[in-house]
XYZ file of C-alpha atoms in Angstrom:
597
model
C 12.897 -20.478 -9.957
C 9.699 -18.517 -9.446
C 8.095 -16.989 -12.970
C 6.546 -13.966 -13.963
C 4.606 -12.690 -17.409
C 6.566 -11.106 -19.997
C 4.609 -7.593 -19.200
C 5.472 -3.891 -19.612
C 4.522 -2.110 -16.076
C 1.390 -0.098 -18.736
C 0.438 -3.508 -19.535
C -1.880 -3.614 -16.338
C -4.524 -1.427 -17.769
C -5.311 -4.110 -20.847
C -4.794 -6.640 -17.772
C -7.677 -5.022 -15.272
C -9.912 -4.092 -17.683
C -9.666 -7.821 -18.549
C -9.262 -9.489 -15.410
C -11.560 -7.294 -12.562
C -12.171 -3.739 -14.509
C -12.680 -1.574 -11.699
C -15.517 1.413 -10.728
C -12.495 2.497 -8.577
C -9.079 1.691 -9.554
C -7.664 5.184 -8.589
C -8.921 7.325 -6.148
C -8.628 10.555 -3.970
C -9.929 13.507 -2.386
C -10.878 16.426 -3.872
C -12.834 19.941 -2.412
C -13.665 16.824 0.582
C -15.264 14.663 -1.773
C -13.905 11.137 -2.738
C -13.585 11.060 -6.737
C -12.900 7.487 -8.126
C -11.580 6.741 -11.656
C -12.811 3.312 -12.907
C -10.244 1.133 -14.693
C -11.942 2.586 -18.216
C -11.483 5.749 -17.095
C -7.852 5.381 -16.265
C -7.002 3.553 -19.411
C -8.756 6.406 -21.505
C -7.106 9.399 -20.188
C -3.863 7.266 -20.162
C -4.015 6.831 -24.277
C -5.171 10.344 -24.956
C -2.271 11.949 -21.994
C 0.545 9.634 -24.323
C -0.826 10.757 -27.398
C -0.891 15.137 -26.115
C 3.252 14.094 -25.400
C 3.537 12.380 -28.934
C 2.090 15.870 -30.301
C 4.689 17.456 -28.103
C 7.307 15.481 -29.629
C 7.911 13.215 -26.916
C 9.867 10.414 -28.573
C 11.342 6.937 -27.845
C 14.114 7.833 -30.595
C 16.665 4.578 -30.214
C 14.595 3.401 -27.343
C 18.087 3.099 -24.914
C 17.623 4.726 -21.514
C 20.238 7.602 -22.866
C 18.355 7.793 -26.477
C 15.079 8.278 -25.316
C 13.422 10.951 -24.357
C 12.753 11.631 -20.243
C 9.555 13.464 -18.805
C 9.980 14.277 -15.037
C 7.551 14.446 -12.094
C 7.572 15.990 -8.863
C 3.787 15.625 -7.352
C 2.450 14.227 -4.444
C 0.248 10.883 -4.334
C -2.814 11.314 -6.456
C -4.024 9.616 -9.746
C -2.725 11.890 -11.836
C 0.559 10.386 -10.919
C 0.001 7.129 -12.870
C -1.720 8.509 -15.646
C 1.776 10.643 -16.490
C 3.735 7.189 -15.136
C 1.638 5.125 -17.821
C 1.125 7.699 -20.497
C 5.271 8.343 -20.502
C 5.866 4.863 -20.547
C 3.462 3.781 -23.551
C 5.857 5.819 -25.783
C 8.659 4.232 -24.792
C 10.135 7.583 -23.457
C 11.384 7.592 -19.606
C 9.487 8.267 -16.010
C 12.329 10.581 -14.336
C 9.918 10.781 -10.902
C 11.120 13.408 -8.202
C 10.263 13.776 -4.176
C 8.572 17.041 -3.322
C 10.656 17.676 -0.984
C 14.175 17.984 -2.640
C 15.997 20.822 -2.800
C 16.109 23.350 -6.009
C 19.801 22.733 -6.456
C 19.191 18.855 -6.506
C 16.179 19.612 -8.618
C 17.802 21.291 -10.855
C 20.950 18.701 -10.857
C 18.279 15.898 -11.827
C 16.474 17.763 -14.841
C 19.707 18.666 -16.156
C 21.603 15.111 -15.652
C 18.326 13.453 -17.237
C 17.854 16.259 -19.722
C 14.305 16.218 -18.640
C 11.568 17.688 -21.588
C 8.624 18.011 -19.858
C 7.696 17.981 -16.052
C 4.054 17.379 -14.170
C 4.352 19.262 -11.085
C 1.158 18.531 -7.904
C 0.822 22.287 -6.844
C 1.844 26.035 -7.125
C 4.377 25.617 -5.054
C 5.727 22.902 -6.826
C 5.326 24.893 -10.010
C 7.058 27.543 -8.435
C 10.274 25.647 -7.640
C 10.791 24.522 -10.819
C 10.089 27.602 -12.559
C 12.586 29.545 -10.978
C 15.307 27.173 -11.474
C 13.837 26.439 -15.768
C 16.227 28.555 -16.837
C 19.030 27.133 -15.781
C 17.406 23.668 -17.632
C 18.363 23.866 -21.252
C 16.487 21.315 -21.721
C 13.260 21.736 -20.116
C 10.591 23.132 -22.797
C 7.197 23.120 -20.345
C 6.077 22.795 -16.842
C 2.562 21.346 -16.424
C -0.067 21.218 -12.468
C -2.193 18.957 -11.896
C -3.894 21.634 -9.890
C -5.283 24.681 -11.964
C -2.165 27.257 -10.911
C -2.222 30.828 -12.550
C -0.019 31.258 -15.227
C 0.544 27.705 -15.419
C -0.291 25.380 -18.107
C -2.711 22.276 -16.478
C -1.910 19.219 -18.027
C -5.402 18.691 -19.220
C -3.798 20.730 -22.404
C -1.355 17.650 -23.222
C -5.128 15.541 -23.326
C -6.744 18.250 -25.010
C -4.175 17.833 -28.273
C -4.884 14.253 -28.459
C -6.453 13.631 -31.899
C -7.557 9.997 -33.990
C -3.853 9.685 -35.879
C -1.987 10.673 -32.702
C -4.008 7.666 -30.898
C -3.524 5.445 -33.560
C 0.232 6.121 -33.560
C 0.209 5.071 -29.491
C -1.256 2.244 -30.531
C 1.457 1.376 -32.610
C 3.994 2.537 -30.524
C 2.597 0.377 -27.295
C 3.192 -2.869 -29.253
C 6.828 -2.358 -30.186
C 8.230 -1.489 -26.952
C 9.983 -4.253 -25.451
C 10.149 -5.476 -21.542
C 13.905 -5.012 -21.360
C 13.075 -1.028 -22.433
C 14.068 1.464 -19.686
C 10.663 2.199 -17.513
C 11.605 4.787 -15.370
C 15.181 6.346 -13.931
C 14.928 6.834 -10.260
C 17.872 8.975 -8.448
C 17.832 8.207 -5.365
C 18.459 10.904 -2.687
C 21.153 8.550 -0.591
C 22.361 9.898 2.400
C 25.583 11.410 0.983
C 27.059 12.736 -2.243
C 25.321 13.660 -5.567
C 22.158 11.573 -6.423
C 22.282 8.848 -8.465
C 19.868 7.923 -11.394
C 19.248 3.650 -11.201
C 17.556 2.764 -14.396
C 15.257 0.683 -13.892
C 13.392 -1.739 -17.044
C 9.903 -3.042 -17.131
C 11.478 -6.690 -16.810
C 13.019 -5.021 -13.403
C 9.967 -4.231 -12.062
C 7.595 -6.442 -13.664
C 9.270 -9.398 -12.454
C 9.766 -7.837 -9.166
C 5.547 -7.451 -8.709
C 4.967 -10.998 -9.614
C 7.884 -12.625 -7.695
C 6.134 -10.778 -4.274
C 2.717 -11.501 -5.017
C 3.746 -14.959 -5.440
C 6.169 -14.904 -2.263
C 3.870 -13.027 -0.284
C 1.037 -13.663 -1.698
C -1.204 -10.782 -2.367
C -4.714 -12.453 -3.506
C -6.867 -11.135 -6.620
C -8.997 -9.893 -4.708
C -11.173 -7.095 -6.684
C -13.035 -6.688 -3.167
C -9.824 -5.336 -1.746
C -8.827 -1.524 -1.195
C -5.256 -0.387 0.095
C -4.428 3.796 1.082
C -1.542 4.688 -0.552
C 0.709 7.788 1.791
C 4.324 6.717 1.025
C 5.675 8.650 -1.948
C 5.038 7.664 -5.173
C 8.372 8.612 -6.557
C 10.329 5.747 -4.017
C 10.427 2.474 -5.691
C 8.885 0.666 -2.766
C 5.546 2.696 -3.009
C 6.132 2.006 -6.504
C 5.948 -1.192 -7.072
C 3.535 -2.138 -4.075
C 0.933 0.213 -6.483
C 1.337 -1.892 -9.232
C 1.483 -5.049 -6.988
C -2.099 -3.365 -6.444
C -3.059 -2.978 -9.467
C -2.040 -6.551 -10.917
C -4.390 -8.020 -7.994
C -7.500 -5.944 -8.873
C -6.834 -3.836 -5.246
C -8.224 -0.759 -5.255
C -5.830 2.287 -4.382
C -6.861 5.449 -2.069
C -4.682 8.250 -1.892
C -4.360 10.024 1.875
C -4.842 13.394 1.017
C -1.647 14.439 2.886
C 0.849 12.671 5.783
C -1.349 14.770 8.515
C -4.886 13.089 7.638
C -3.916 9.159 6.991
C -5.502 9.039 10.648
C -8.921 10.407 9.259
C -8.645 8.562 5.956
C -7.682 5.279 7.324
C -11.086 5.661 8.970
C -13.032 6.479 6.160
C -11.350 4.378 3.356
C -11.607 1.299 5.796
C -8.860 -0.315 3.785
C -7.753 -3.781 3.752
C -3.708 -2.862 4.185
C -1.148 -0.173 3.745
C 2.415 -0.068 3.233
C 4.486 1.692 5.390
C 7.814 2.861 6.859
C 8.988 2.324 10.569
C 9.333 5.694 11.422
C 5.361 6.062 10.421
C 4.620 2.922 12.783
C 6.760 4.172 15.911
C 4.590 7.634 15.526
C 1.056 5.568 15.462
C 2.464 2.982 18.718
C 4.024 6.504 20.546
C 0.181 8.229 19.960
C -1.533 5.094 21.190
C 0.956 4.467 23.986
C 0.314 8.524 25.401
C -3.607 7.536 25.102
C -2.754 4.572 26.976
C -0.960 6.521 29.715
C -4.057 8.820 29.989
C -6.284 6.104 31.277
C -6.870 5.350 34.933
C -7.840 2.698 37.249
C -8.943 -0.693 35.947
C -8.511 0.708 32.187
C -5.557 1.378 31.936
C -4.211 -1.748 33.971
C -5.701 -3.184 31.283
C -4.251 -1.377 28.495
C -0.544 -1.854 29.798
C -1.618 -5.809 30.654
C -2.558 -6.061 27.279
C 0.121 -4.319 26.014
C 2.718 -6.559 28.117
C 1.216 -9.672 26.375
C 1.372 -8.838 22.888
C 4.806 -7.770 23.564
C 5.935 -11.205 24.261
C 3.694 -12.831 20.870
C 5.956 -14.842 19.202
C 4.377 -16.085 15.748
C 6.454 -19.436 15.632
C 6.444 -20.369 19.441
C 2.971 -21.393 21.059
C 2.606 -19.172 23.957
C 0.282 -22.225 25.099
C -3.493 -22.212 26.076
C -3.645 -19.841 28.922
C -1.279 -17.413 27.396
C -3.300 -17.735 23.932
C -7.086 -17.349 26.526
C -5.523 -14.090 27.944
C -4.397 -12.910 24.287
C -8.004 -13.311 23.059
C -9.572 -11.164 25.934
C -6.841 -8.748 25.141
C -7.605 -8.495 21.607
C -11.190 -8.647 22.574
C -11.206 -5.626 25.142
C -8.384 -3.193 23.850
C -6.848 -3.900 20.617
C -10.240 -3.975 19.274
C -9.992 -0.812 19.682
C -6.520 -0.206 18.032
C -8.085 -1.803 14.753
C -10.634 0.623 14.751
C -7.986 3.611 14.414
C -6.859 1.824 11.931
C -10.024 1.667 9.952
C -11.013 -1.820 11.250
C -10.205 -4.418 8.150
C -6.375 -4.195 8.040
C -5.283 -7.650 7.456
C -1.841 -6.638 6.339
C 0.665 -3.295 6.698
C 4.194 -3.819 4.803
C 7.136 -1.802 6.241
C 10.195 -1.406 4.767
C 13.114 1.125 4.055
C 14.182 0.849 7.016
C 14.674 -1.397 10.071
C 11.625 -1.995 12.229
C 11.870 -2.092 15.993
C 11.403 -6.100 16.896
C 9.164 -5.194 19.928
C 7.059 -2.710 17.550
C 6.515 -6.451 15.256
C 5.818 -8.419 18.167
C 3.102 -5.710 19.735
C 0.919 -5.084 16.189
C 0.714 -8.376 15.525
C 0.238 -9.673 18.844
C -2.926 -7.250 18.721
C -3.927 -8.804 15.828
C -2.641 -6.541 13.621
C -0.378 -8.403 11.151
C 3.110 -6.169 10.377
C 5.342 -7.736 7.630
C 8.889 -6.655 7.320
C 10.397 -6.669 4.066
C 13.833 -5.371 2.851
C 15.471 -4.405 -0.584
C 17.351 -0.979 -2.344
C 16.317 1.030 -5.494
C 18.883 -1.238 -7.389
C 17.006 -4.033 -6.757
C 13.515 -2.644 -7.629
C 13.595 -3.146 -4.775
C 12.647 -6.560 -3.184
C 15.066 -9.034 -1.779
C 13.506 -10.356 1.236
C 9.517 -10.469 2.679
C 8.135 -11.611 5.797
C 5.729 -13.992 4.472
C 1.671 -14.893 5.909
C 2.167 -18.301 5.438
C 3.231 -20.527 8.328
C 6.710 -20.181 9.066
C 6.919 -17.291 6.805
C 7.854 -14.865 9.111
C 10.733 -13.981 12.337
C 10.455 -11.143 13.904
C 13.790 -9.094 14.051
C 14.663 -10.428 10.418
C 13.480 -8.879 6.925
C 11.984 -12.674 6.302
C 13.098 -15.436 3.571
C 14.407 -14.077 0.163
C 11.725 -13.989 -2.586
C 11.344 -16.918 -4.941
C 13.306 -16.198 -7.981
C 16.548 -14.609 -6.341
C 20.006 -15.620 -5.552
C 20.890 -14.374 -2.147
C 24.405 -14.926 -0.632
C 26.336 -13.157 1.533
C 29.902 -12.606 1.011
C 33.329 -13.136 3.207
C 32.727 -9.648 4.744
C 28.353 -10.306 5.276
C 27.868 -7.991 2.622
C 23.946 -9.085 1.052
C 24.382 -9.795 -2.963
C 21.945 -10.339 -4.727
C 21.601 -12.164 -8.307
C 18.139 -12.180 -10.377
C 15.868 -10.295 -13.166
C 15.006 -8.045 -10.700
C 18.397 -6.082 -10.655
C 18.717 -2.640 -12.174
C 20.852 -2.641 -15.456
C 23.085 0.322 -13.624
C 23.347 4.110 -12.958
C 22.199 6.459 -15.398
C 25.715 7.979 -17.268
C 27.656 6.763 -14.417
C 29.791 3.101 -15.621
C 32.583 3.825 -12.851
C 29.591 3.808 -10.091
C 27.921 0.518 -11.862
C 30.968 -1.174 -11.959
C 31.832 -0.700 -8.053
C 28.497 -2.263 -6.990
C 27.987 -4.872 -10.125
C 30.067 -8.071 -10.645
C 28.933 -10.775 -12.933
C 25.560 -10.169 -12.305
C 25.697 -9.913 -8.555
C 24.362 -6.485 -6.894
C 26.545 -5.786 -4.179
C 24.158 -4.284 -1.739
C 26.099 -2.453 0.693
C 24.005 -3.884 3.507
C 25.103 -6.252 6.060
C 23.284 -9.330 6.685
C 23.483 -12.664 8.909
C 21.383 -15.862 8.222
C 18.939 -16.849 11.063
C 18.090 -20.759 11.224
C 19.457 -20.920 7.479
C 16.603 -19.003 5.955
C 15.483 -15.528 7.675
C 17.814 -12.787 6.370
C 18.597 -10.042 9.167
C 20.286 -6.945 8.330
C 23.077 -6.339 11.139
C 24.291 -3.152 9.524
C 25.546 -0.735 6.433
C 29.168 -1.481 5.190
C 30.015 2.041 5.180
C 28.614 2.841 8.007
C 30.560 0.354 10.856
C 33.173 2.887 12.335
C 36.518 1.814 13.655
C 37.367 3.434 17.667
C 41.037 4.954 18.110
C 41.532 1.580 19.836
C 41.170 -0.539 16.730
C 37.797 -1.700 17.570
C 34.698 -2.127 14.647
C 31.338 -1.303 15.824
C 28.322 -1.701 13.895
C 25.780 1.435 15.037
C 22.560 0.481 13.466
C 22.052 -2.556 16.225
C 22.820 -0.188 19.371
C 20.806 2.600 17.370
C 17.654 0.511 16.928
C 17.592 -1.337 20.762
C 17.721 2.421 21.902
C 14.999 3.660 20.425
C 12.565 0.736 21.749
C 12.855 3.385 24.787
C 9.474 5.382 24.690
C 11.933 8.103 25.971
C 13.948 8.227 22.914
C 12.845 9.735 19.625
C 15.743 9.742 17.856
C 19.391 8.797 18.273
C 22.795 8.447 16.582
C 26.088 7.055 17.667
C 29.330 7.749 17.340
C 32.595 7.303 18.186
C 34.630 6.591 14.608
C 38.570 7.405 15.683
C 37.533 8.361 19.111
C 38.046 6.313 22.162
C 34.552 5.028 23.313
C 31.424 5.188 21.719
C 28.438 8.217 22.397
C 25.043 8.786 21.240
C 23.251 12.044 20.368
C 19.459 12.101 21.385
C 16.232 13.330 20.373
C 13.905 12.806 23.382
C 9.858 11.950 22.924
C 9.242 15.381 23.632
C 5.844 14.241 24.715
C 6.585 11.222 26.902
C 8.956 13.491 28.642
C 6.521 16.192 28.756
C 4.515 13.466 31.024
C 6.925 12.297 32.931
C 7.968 15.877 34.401
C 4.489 16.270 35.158
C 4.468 13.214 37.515
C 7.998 14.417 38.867
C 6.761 17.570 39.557
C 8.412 19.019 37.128
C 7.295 22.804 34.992
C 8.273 22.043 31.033
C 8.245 25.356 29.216
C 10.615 24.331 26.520
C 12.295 21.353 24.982
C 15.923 23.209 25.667
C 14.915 23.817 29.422
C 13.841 20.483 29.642
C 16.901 18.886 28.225
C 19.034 21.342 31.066
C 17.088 19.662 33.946
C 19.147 17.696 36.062
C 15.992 14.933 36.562
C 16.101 14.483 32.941
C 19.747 14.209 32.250
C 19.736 11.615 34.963
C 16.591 9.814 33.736
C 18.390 9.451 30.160
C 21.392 8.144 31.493
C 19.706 5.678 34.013
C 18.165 4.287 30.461
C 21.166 4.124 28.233
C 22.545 2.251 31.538
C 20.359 -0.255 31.717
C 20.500 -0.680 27.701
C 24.496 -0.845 27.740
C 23.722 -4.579 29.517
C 22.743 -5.687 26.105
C 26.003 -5.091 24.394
C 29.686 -5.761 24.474
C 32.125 -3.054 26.281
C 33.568 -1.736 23.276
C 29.668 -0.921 21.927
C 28.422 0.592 25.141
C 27.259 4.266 25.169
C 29.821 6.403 27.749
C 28.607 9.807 27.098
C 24.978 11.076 25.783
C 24.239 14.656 24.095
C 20.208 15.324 24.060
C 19.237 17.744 21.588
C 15.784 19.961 21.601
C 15.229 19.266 18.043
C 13.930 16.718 16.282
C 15.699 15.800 12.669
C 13.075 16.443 9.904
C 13.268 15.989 6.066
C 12.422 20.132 5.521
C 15.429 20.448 8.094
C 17.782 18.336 5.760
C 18.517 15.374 8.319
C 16.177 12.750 7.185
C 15.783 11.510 3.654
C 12.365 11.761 2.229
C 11.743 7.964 3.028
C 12.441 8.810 6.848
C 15.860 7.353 7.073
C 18.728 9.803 8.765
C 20.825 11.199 7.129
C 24.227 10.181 9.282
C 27.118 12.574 7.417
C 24.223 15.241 7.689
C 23.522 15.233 11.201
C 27.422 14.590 12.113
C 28.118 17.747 9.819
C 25.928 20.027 11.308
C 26.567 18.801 15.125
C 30.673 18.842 14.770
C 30.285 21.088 17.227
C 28.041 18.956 19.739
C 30.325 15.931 19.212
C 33.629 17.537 19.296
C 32.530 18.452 23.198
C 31.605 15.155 23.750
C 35.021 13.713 23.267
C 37.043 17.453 24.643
């Protein structure tokens, strides 16, 4: 069994500032300029933040995750973030962190289920949702900004009532508060149903940090500088920023989702972590550029591209395979690393499953991609792609970390066993009890073992569907070969209780939009183009050819494509870019029912 430190997650401040203290531990972007907080800094605005709250009367009271007090956030990335994450947890009181994109009646279902005391908000319109739902919070006795907001109180106040006994009293406070304490409560947003808090300890997570950097391995490497654009509040960004912050890696915030190409280039940083859908927008952009070469170019760009497609990191592709890779990498994915910001020697994707031939393309350029896999309830690692040789398989979510228990049961449900599982759902025993039994998370993901070590996820439990003739298919599988189209954005399939098995489809609006062009084609609008008989027939010529690759009673009969794409302000995707299935089938009942008429 791997080890890990008997830390609390705030513990990393004393830890830096004695290990690598930092001239830029935090950093981000503000009126265009970069400002950096050194690891000092950090650890002094930390102290006096906890000891504002402990004037407020923030309180650990019988230090259980229902006893103690909760403080909510709902912010995007920026250091302020981890100042309230740290300054929260150094009372022993709990982190309730919230996306900025859920809606006020979830909002206002969280603060109340939590019985939230005090909120940090990012912005005024973040201030604005939860002030107009604060009444309805009995609980709730002040919203604080990290920006300066009119009428608002900025949290600089909660610094500003720090005072010598209220330090002295953190002090004190810091050194009683034990590692199986309650760090944070996350709900997560799910795809269905009411969210649910997971309550998550500083053992959780702590031993979760050092169990990947020691599986991975993420060097301490003070040198080092990651951007940070995934949201704070999901456990996977998380945990990768104190992952970070245990190795001495400095962290860069992207000011928002729209500039991470403009700050990737000026941060220059040595990795990211990431989610597929992120990675399929950065290959689409780079494939359009791609198509607007011509002559010798962009032979070369699509011989290149050919090549890396067929990299395979634990088969030789022998010497003139490996000669012709090198020029590649040499002449165009060169260039490919320079969008990137030049020095990434390692992006981490998770929370969903990554396309195989997206894997095999970055790193065959030289970019190295790392799949890893785990939920909330396991905070949240299971399984990593490693760097090590041998480490990694394309098309799995790698070896389970050192330290776990991994099995799968009679159905291939993934269970998991370790100090790295959550101790259960806030106030909910009946929802603990259906997912933990003696000790072992049952996941709810479906998973086959690949030459006895690589774990691949084949599917969710709930979501395999039954046809009316008796058949189980698994969706995910068909979902995911589909969308290695560059004609296909988006897709779902049904067919639960019906007779065969359809997908609904979100074309690449703008690989379409080129394609017309060469057919001769006028686009005007994504619904006129989805009406044109070309189109249809181009669609259907591609979920043809795809239907090859799987067995009758999983092939595609009938296709819908839709002029919209599914967005997380639209309510289809979760904030971590995952559809929402129940959602989508909800609001296209309509759209499906014709399918099957």
């Amino acid at each position: 069994m791997a080890d890990y430190p008997n830390f609390r997650l705030f513990d990393v401040l004393e830890y830096q500032l004695d290990k690598f203290p930092k001239s830029d531990m935090l950093n981000a972007k503000v009126k265009g300029i970069w400002q950096h907080h050194s690891t000092n800094e950090v650890a002094d605005t930390v102290n006096k933040l906890s000891a504002g709250l402990y004037k407020l009367g923030v309180r650990c009271n019988d230090c259980t995750a229902e006893g103690s007090d909760k403080v909510a956030i709902i912010s995007a990335n920026r250091p302020e973030w981890l100042f309230a994450d740290f300054a929260v947890q150094q009372l022993g009181a709990v982190f309730v962190p919230i996306y900025p994109t859920t809606n006020p009646l979830e909002l206002e279902f969280i603060l109340n289920d939590a019985q939230v005391k005090y909120i940090f908000t990012g912005d005024a319109a973040l201030y604005e949702k939860v002030n107009n739902i604060k009444k309805n919070v009995p609980s709730l006795q002040n919203i604080y900004t990290f920006d300066e907001v009119e009428n608002a109180d900025h949290y600089t106040k909660v610094i500003e009532l720090a005072d010598a006994a209220s330090l002295e009293k953190v002090a004190e406070i810091k050194k009683g508060i034990p590692t199986s304490h309650t760090a944070t409560i996350i709900y997560t947003s799910g795809t269905t149903g009411v969210p649910k808090g997971v309550v998550l300890s500083h053992t959780n997570i702590v031993s979760c940090v050092f169990l990947a950097k020691a599986s991975f391995p993420f060097a301490d490497n003070p040198q080092s500088k990651v951007l940070s654009f995934l949201p704070l509040n999901h456990i996977f960004e998380k945990v990768a920023s104190y992952i970070y912050m245990y190795s001495g890696i400095s962290i860069y915030y992207a000011e928002s989702m729209e500039t991470i190409a403009d700050n990737l280039k000026e941060v220059q940083p040595d990795g990211f972590s990431t989610v597929p859908r992120l990675l399929e927008k950065v290959y689409e952009k780079i494939m359009l550029k791609g198509n607007e070469l011509t002559g010798i170019k962009r032979k070369l760009f699509f011989w290149s591209v050919a090549l890396a497609e067929k990299y395979d990191n634990l088969v030789d592709g022998g010497f003139f395979y490996n000669l012709q890779l090198a020029i590649a990498r040499k002449l165009v994915f060169v260039k490919w690393k320079e969008g990137l910001g030049g020095h990434i020697n390692f992006i981490i994707t998770g929370g969903a499953a990554c396309q195989e031939k997206l894997l095999r393309i970055f790193n065959g350029a030289g970019i190295p991609v790392y799949e890893g896999y785990g939920p909330t309830e396991n905070s949240p690692v299971i399984s990593v792609n490693r760097r090590e040789k041998g480490g990694s398989k394309y098309g799995t979510v790698g070896p389970p970390m050192n330290g776990l228990e991994v099995k799968l049961a009679e159905d291939g449900e993934i269970l998991v066993k370790g100090p790295t599982v959550m101790d259960g759902y806030y106030k909910r025993p009946d929802l603990t009890a259906e997912v933990l039994k003696d000790g072992w998370l049952h996941t709810g993901d479906i998973g086959i073992w690949v030459d006895n070590k690589y774990l691949k996820i084949t599917d969710r439990k709930k979501e395999l569907f039954k046809t009316s003739g008796g058949k189980y298919v698994a969706p995910q599988p068909i979902e995911n070969k589909l969308k290695e189209s560059a004609f296909i954005e988006q897709v779902i399939v049904v067919g639960a209780d019906k007779k065969f098995v359809a997908a609904l489809i979100v074309p690449s609006f703008a690989t379409l939009k080129d394609w017309m062009k060469t057919q001769g084609i006028p686009f005007t609008t994504n619904t006129a183009a989805i009406q044109e008989p070309k189109v249809l027939e181009l669609f259907n010529t591609i979920v043809t050819e795809f239907n090859q690759l799987f067995n009758h009673v999983e092939q595609v009969k009938k296709i819908e494509l839709l002029p919209d794409e599914w967005t997380v302000e639209t309510g289809e995707m979760t904030p971590k870019l995952s559809v929402k299935r129940k959602v989508v089938m909800d609001k296209l009942k309509d759209v499906i029912e014709k399918m099957y008429s």
